[in-house]
């Protein structure tokens, strides 16, 4: 028998055939919680899946790849691939003109009711390729005025466009800042192109640093919410990111998102070719844990493509290439409006469930922490079968909270009804340090393999809120209860 659907799932299915995906933190996403935020700020972030961890369970972003040109070189980027600042490597399927981008945004908005944000994240630099960025935003804002506008930039050209960003109501800007010391910067950014001249080495990094800080200060002075993305490059800037975190906090950054270097020789990047490795999952987590207490950390980033579409963690971009989109498209707000009403109710229930789960954890009196990998396809619930998982959401439970602290990607284990042994081996490696896997259903064979590897697989809480399930497991583990009694 199929498990029961939550109201959000059934409503989403009624509204659209779109798939869902989704995940939470006291030190991640939104600064602690909606309670800790001024209401004006909460209004700005509450439906932005990157700026609010809570929102990313429910709302989706899309990127349009209208800005291919870039004015700097990063050693982790090869422009045949996506901008590594905001994307996992992989070619952008197609670059768009502003007109094509507007058609695509309307088509997505008509079909993906979760859509709340339009971002321009390359594949080059949104501020350097400014005319295309500005034209796209202006045209979309006329058609769908309630869509939030968001850009990502390396910051070099940012100060030149702050006034226009304000005029266009772009109230979310991401700056990629990998260093505050030009000596470190020179190891990451070999050259920049600035004021019709090419600069190299420490001089280039110094100019970039000064422009980044200027842009950051100008934007915060105008009330625009800034997220800082930093690429963690072991042996180059991993220790230095502690300093970066302090600097951006002092200058009013809203969030700091530390992302792992993605490095592979086949991407053709400098770091890939010289064998510079990215951090392991537990190395990234250790640095992020050290940064807690500084600028608030985002920990639910998925390093998405410059043409990504959908909830974070899923990519529906291939469903919306130009050959899938009619020449004439008219915006229809009905699905998005209906979805918002459903989400408002569901979010209220989720907030109550989270708070009750935290009380359960605290009542144990234990100081322990528990790392749990959760199979979820959205709505903040345990609602995916183990065999279908492509990404686990990693939660840490402790008396401080039940928080999303990252994600781990794996190959799908079950294909065509059969489990793939090699995929299971990969999943076991990806689950390094994890104590519990929580999913809607798991077969006996993978369950036994996980158990043998010291990981407990639990499928007793299918379709529960994630925090409710984790709180119950934590209490059973550390509070003297038993899972059988509490399930
Ligand atoms: Fe796009 Fe970036 Fe805006 Fe989000 S992504 S421009 S802030 S709408 Fe989000 Fe993607 Fe991470 Fe970026 S998950 S890579 S942080
Ligand atoms: Fe590549 Fe983005 Fe760096 Fe430009 S700013 S080199 S597009 S990663």
PDB file of C-alpha atoms in Angstrom, residues 256-449:
ATOM      1  CA  UNK A 256      28.221  33.398   4.649  1.00  0.00           C
ATOM      2  CA  UNK A 257      28.127  30.336   2.434  1.00  0.00           C
ATOM      3  CA  UNK A 258      31.332  28.261   2.488  1.00  0.00           C
ATOM      4  CA  UNK A 259      31.282  25.839  -0.430  1.00  0.00           C
ATOM      5  CA  UNK A 260      33.702  23.015  -1.225  1.00  0.00           C
ATOM      6  CA  UNK A 261      36.107  23.355  -4.141  1.00  0.00           C
ATOM      7  CA  UNK A 262      34.920  21.105  -6.953  1.00  0.00           C
ATOM      8  CA  UNK A 263      38.039  19.915  -8.719  1.00  0.00           C
ATOM      9  CA  UNK A 264      38.363  17.346 -11.463  1.00  0.00           C
ATOM     10  CA  UNK A 265      40.976  17.172 -14.252  1.00  0.00           C
ATOM     11  CA  UNK A 266      38.244  16.607 -16.813  1.00  0.00           C
ATOM     12  CA  UNK A 267      36.763  20.038 -16.107  1.00  0.00           C
ATOM     13  CA  UNK A 268      39.984  21.555 -17.424  1.00  0.00           C
ATOM     14  CA  UNK A 269      40.377  24.015 -14.561  1.00  0.00           C
ATOM     15  CA  UNK A 270      43.802  25.012 -13.248  1.00  0.00           C
ATOM     16  CA  UNK A 271      43.137  23.363  -9.888  1.00  0.00           C
ATOM     17  CA  UNK A 272      41.729  20.264 -11.585  1.00  0.00           C
ATOM     18  CA  UNK A 273      44.761  19.930 -13.822  1.00  0.00           C
ATOM     19  CA  UNK A 274      47.321  20.348 -11.024  1.00  0.00           C
ATOM     20  CA  UNK A 275      45.445  17.897  -8.780  1.00  0.00           C
ATOM     21  CA  UNK A 276      44.397  20.372  -6.088  1.00  0.00           C
ATOM     22  CA  UNK A 277      41.717  18.462  -4.203  1.00  0.00           C
ATOM     23  CA  UNK A 278      38.436  19.681  -2.760  1.00  0.00           C
ATOM     24  CA  UNK A 279      37.676  19.217   0.949  1.00  0.00           C
ATOM     25  CA  UNK A 280      36.116  16.018   2.274  1.00  0.00           C
ATOM     26  CA  UNK A 281      32.582  16.330   3.655  1.00  0.00           C
ATOM     27  CA  UNK A 282      33.767  16.162   7.272  1.00  0.00           C
ATOM     28  CA  UNK A 283      36.557  18.734   6.622  1.00  0.00           C
ATOM     29  CA  UNK A 284      33.978  21.158   5.255  1.00  0.00           C
ATOM     30  CA  UNK A 285      31.710  20.532   8.227  1.00  0.00           C
ATOM     31  CA  UNK A 286      34.595  21.081  10.669  1.00  0.00           C
ATOM     32  CA  UNK A 287      35.376  24.484   9.133  1.00  0.00           C
ATOM     33  CA  UNK A 288      31.716  25.472   9.057  1.00  0.00           C
ATOM     34  CA  UNK A 289      31.391  24.456  12.726  1.00  0.00           C
ATOM     35  CA  UNK A 290      34.426  26.649  13.561  1.00  0.00           C
ATOM     36  CA  UNK A 291      32.753  29.588  11.854  1.00  0.00           C
ATOM     37  CA  UNK A 292      29.582  29.324  13.936  1.00  0.00           C
ATOM     38  CA  UNK A 293      29.430  32.500  16.011  1.00  0.00           C
ATOM     39  CA  UNK A 294      30.781  34.663  13.180  1.00  0.00           C
ATOM     40  CA  UNK A 295      28.689  35.718  10.190  1.00  0.00           C
ATOM     41  CA  UNK A 296      25.655  33.440  10.026  1.00  0.00           C
ATOM     42  CA  UNK A 297      26.330  30.419   7.873  1.00  0.00           C
ATOM     43  CA  UNK A 298      24.271  29.075   5.023  1.00  0.00           C
ATOM     44  CA  UNK A 299      24.580  25.299   4.994  1.00  0.00           C
ATOM     45  CA  UNK A 300      21.976  24.231   2.483  1.00  0.00           C
ATOM     46  CA  UNK A 301      23.674  25.458  -0.709  1.00  0.00           C
ATOM     47  CA  UNK A 302      23.669  22.997  -3.609  1.00  0.00           C
ATOM     48  CA  UNK A 303      26.241  24.768  -5.835  1.00  0.00           C
ATOM     49  CA  UNK A 304      23.691  24.857  -8.585  1.00  0.00           C
ATOM     50  CA  UNK A 305      24.141  25.404 -12.285  1.00  0.00           C
ATOM     51  CA  UNK A 306      23.871  28.796 -13.948  1.00  0.00           C
ATOM     52  CA  UNK A 307      20.724  27.499 -15.658  1.00  0.00           C
ATOM     53  CA  UNK A 308      19.236  25.569 -12.696  1.00  0.00           C
ATOM     54  CA  UNK A 309      15.454  25.363 -12.299  1.00  0.00           C
ATOM     55  CA  UNK A 310      13.506  23.997  -9.333  1.00  0.00           C
ATOM     56  CA  UNK A 311      13.832  23.388  -5.628  1.00  0.00           C
ATOM     57  CA  UNK A 312      17.430  23.354  -4.375  1.00  0.00           C
ATOM     58  CA  UNK A 313      18.720  19.848  -4.814  1.00  0.00           C
ATOM     59  CA  UNK A 314      16.693  19.115  -7.913  1.00  0.00           C
ATOM     60  CA  UNK A 315      17.349  20.382 -11.391  1.00  0.00           C
ATOM     61  CA  UNK A 316      14.514  20.657 -13.853  1.00  0.00           C
ATOM     62  CA  UNK A 317      16.521  22.790 -16.270  1.00  0.00           C
ATOM     63  CA  UNK A 318      16.338  20.164 -19.004  1.00  0.00           C
ATOM     64  CA  UNK A 319      12.514  20.371 -18.944  1.00  0.00           C
ATOM     65  CA  UNK A 320      12.696  24.036 -19.889  1.00  0.00           C
ATOM     66  CA  UNK A 321      15.212  24.331 -22.703  1.00  0.00           C
ATOM     67  CA  UNK A 322      14.035  26.612 -25.508  1.00  0.00           C
ATOM     68  CA  UNK A 323      12.816  23.731 -27.647  1.00  0.00           C
ATOM     69  CA  UNK A 324      10.263  22.961 -24.891  1.00  0.00           C
ATOM     70  CA  UNK A 325       8.932  26.518 -24.786  1.00  0.00           C
ATOM     71  CA  UNK A 326       6.300  28.008 -27.115  1.00  0.00           C
ATOM     72  CA  UNK A 327       7.161  31.147 -29.093  1.00  0.00           C
ATOM     73  CA  UNK A 328       4.346  33.023 -27.349  1.00  0.00           C
ATOM     74  CA  UNK A 329       3.800  32.495 -23.623  1.00  0.00           C
ATOM     75  CA  UNK A 330       1.464  34.391 -21.322  1.00  0.00           C
ATOM     76  CA  UNK A 331       1.913  34.469 -17.573  1.00  0.00           C
ATOM     77  CA  UNK A 332      -0.797  32.755 -15.545  1.00  0.00           C
ATOM     78  CA  UNK A 333      -0.497  33.430 -11.799  1.00  0.00           C
ATOM     79  CA  UNK A 334      -3.122  30.925 -10.670  1.00  0.00           C
ATOM     80  CA  UNK A 335      -0.871  27.963  -9.812  1.00  0.00           C
ATOM     81  CA  UNK A 336       1.664  30.041  -7.911  1.00  0.00           C
ATOM     82  CA  UNK A 337      -1.089  31.779  -5.935  1.00  0.00           C
ATOM     83  CA  UNK A 338      -2.820  28.515  -5.033  1.00  0.00           C
ATOM     84  CA  UNK A 339       0.472  26.974  -3.945  1.00  0.00           C
ATOM     85  CA  UNK A 340       1.280  29.904  -1.660  1.00  0.00           C
ATOM     86  CA  UNK A 341      -1.929  29.416   0.270  1.00  0.00           C
ATOM     87  CA  UNK A 342      -1.158  25.747   0.850  1.00  0.00           C
ATOM     88  CA  UNK A 343       2.420  26.493   1.910  1.00  0.00           C
ATOM     89  CA  UNK A 344       1.323  29.110   4.427  1.00  0.00           C
ATOM     90  CA  UNK A 345      -0.714  26.456   6.278  1.00  0.00           C
ATOM     91  CA  UNK A 346       1.959  23.771   6.013  1.00  0.00           C
ATOM     92  CA  UNK A 347       4.727  26.067   7.289  1.00  0.00           C
ATOM     93  CA  UNK A 348       2.737  26.857  10.416  1.00  0.00           C
ATOM     94  CA  UNK A 349       2.460  23.141  11.224  1.00  0.00           C
ATOM     95  CA  UNK A 350       6.169  22.639  10.528  1.00  0.00           C
ATOM     96  CA  UNK A 351       7.234  25.409  12.923  1.00  0.00           C
ATOM     97  CA  UNK A 352       5.178  23.822  15.719  1.00  0.00           C
ATOM     98  CA  UNK A 353       6.627  20.367  14.947  1.00  0.00           C
ATOM     99  CA  UNK A 354      10.210  21.717  15.058  1.00  0.00           C
ATOM    100  CA  UNK A 355       9.686  23.403  18.373  1.00  0.00           C
ATOM    101  CA  UNK A 356       8.142  20.262  19.923  1.00  0.00           C
ATOM    102  CA  UNK A 357      10.998  18.128  18.585  1.00  0.00           C
ATOM    103  CA  UNK A 358      13.594  20.408  20.159  1.00  0.00           C
ATOM    104  CA  UNK A 359      11.813  20.149  23.510  1.00  0.00           C
ATOM    105  CA  UNK A 360      11.948  16.354  23.182  1.00  0.00           C
ATOM    106  CA  UNK A 361      15.707  16.497  22.616  1.00  0.00           C
ATOM    107  CA  UNK A 362      16.317  18.886  25.508  1.00  0.00           C
ATOM    108  CA  UNK A 363      14.203  16.776  27.860  1.00  0.00           C
ATOM    109  CA  UNK A 364      16.675  13.906  27.524  1.00  0.00           C
ATOM    110  CA  UNK A 365      19.256  15.960  29.418  1.00  0.00           C
ATOM    111  CA  UNK A 366      21.921  14.558  27.108  1.00  0.00           C
ATOM    112  CA  UNK A 367      24.711  16.726  25.718  1.00  0.00           C
ATOM    113  CA  UNK A 368      25.400  14.351  22.818  1.00  0.00           C
ATOM    114  CA  UNK A 369      25.046  15.155  19.159  1.00  0.00           C
ATOM    115  CA  UNK A 370      23.712  12.799  16.488  1.00  0.00           C
ATOM    116  CA  UNK A 371      24.373  13.006  12.731  1.00  0.00           C
ATOM    117  CA  UNK A 372      21.443  11.818  10.642  1.00  0.00           C
ATOM    118  CA  UNK A 373      21.190  11.470   6.849  1.00  0.00           C
ATOM    119  CA  UNK A 374      17.610  12.109   5.742  1.00  0.00           C
ATOM    120  CA  UNK A 375      15.898  11.010   2.524  1.00  0.00           C
ATOM    121  CA  UNK A 376      13.491  13.799   1.614  1.00  0.00           C
ATOM    122  CA  UNK A 377      12.028  15.075  -1.607  1.00  0.00           C
ATOM    123  CA  UNK A 378      10.540  18.226  -0.128  1.00  0.00           C
ATOM    124  CA  UNK A 379       8.137  19.775   2.312  1.00  0.00           C
ATOM    125  CA  UNK A 380      10.453  19.159   5.277  1.00  0.00           C
ATOM    126  CA  UNK A 381       9.342  15.534   5.582  1.00  0.00           C
ATOM    127  CA  UNK A 382      10.933  12.090   5.522  1.00  0.00           C
ATOM    128  CA  UNK A 383       9.309  11.118   2.248  1.00  0.00           C
ATOM    129  CA  UNK A 384      11.791   9.419  -0.053  1.00  0.00           C
ATOM    130  CA  UNK A 385      12.681   5.748  -0.402  1.00  0.00           C
ATOM    131  CA  UNK A 386      16.336   4.864   0.139  1.00  0.00           C
ATOM    132  CA  UNK A 387      16.624   3.444  -3.350  1.00  0.00           C
ATOM    133  CA  UNK A 388      15.530   6.711  -4.982  1.00  0.00           C
ATOM    134  CA  UNK A 389      17.831   9.049  -3.073  1.00  0.00           C
ATOM    135  CA  UNK A 390      20.323  11.111  -5.048  1.00  0.00           C
ATOM    136  CA  UNK A 391      21.070  13.459  -2.188  1.00  0.00           C
ATOM    137  CA  UNK A 392      20.831  12.994   1.569  1.00  0.00           C
ATOM    138  CA  UNK A 393      20.155  15.991   3.744  1.00  0.00           C
ATOM    139  CA  UNK A 394      22.445  15.874   6.778  1.00  0.00           C
ATOM    140  CA  UNK A 395      21.009  16.935  10.113  1.00  0.00           C
ATOM    141  CA  UNK A 396      22.754  17.314  13.432  1.00  0.00           C
ATOM    142  CA  UNK A 397      20.671  16.913  16.572  1.00  0.00           C
ATOM    143  CA  UNK A 398      21.900  18.194  19.912  1.00  0.00           C
ATOM    144  CA  UNK A 399      20.454  20.259  22.765  1.00  0.00           C
ATOM    145  CA  UNK A 400      21.376  23.331  20.685  1.00  0.00           C
ATOM    146  CA  UNK A 401      18.904  22.379  17.977  1.00  0.00           C
ATOM    147  CA  UNK A 402      18.015  20.019  15.164  1.00  0.00           C
ATOM    148  CA  UNK A 403      19.774  21.622  12.242  1.00  0.00           C
ATOM    149  CA  UNK A 404      20.534  20.986   8.622  1.00  0.00           C
ATOM    150  CA  UNK A 405      24.330  20.990   8.373  1.00  0.00           C
ATOM    151  CA  UNK A 406      24.884  19.904   4.782  1.00  0.00           C
ATOM    152  CA  UNK A 407      24.038  17.400   2.123  1.00  0.00           C
ATOM    153  CA  UNK A 408      25.756  14.409   0.515  1.00  0.00           C
ATOM    154  CA  UNK A 409      25.174  13.409  -3.065  1.00  0.00           C
ATOM    155  CA  UNK A 410      25.029   9.740  -4.036  1.00  0.00           C
ATOM    156  CA  UNK A 411      24.234   7.676  -7.113  1.00  0.00           C
ATOM    157  CA  UNK A 412      20.682   6.375  -7.130  1.00  0.00           C
ATOM    158  CA  UNK A 413      20.777   2.828  -5.707  1.00  0.00           C
ATOM    159  CA  UNK A 414      17.579   1.399  -7.183  1.00  0.00           C
ATOM    160  CA  UNK A 415      17.279   1.481 -10.959  1.00  0.00           C
ATOM    161  CA  UNK A 416      14.476  -0.364 -12.753  1.00  0.00           C
ATOM    162  CA  UNK A 417      13.586  -2.278  -9.610  1.00  0.00           C
ATOM    163  CA  UNK A 418      17.119  -3.567  -8.927  1.00  0.00           C
ATOM    164  CA  UNK A 419      19.701  -2.376  -6.459  1.00  0.00           C
ATOM    165  CA  UNK A 420      23.122  -1.472  -7.851  1.00  0.00           C
ATOM    166  CA  UNK A 421      25.970  -2.794  -5.686  1.00  0.00           C
ATOM    167  CA  UNK A 422      28.456  -0.200  -6.913  1.00  0.00           C
ATOM    168  CA  UNK A 423      26.009   2.598  -6.049  1.00  0.00           C
ATOM    169  CA  UNK A 424      25.650   1.172  -2.555  1.00  0.00           C
ATOM    170  CA  UNK A 425      29.431   1.191  -2.087  1.00  0.00           C
ATOM    171  CA  UNK A 426      29.474   4.856  -3.157  1.00  0.00           C
ATOM    172  CA  UNK A 427      26.639   5.667  -0.753  1.00  0.00           C
ATOM    173  CA  UNK A 428      28.512   4.047   2.137  1.00  0.00           C
ATOM    174  CA  UNK A 429      31.583   6.170   1.358  1.00  0.00           C
ATOM    175  CA  UNK A 430      29.440   9.324   1.113  1.00  0.00           C
ATOM    176  CA  UNK A 431      27.873   8.583   4.499  1.00  0.00           C
ATOM    177  CA  UNK A 432      31.215   8.898   6.319  1.00  0.00           C
ATOM    178  CA  UNK A 433      30.583   9.985   9.932  1.00  0.00           C
ATOM    179  CA  UNK A 434      26.802   9.449   9.731  1.00  0.00           C
ATOM    180  CA  UNK A 435      25.151   7.433  12.502  1.00  0.00           C
ATOM    181  CA  UNK A 436      21.560   7.098  11.283  1.00  0.00           C
ATOM    182  CA  UNK A 437      19.879   7.005   7.860  1.00  0.00           C
ATOM    183  CA  UNK A 438      16.256   8.071   7.957  1.00  0.00           C
ATOM    184  CA  UNK A 439      14.071   7.238   4.960  1.00  0.00           C
ATOM    185  CA  UNK A 440      10.470   6.421   4.022  1.00  0.00           C
ATOM    186  CA  UNK A 441      11.346   2.830   3.067  1.00  0.00           C
ATOM    187  CA  UNK A 442      14.433   0.654   2.700  1.00  0.00           C
ATOM    188  CA  UNK A 443      14.910  -2.930   1.521  1.00  0.00           C
ATOM    189  CA  UNK A 444      16.432  -5.652   3.714  1.00  0.00           C
ATOM    190  CA  UNK A 445      19.594  -5.947   1.623  1.00  0.00           C
ATOM    191  CA  UNK A 446      20.752  -2.298   1.724  1.00  0.00           C
ATOM    192  CA  UNK A 447      19.634  -2.093   5.352  1.00  0.00           C
ATOM    193  CA  UNK A 448      21.892  -5.017   6.260  1.00  0.00           C
ATOM    194  CA  UNK A 449      24.843  -3.441   4.393  1.00  0.00           C
TER     195      UNK A 449
END
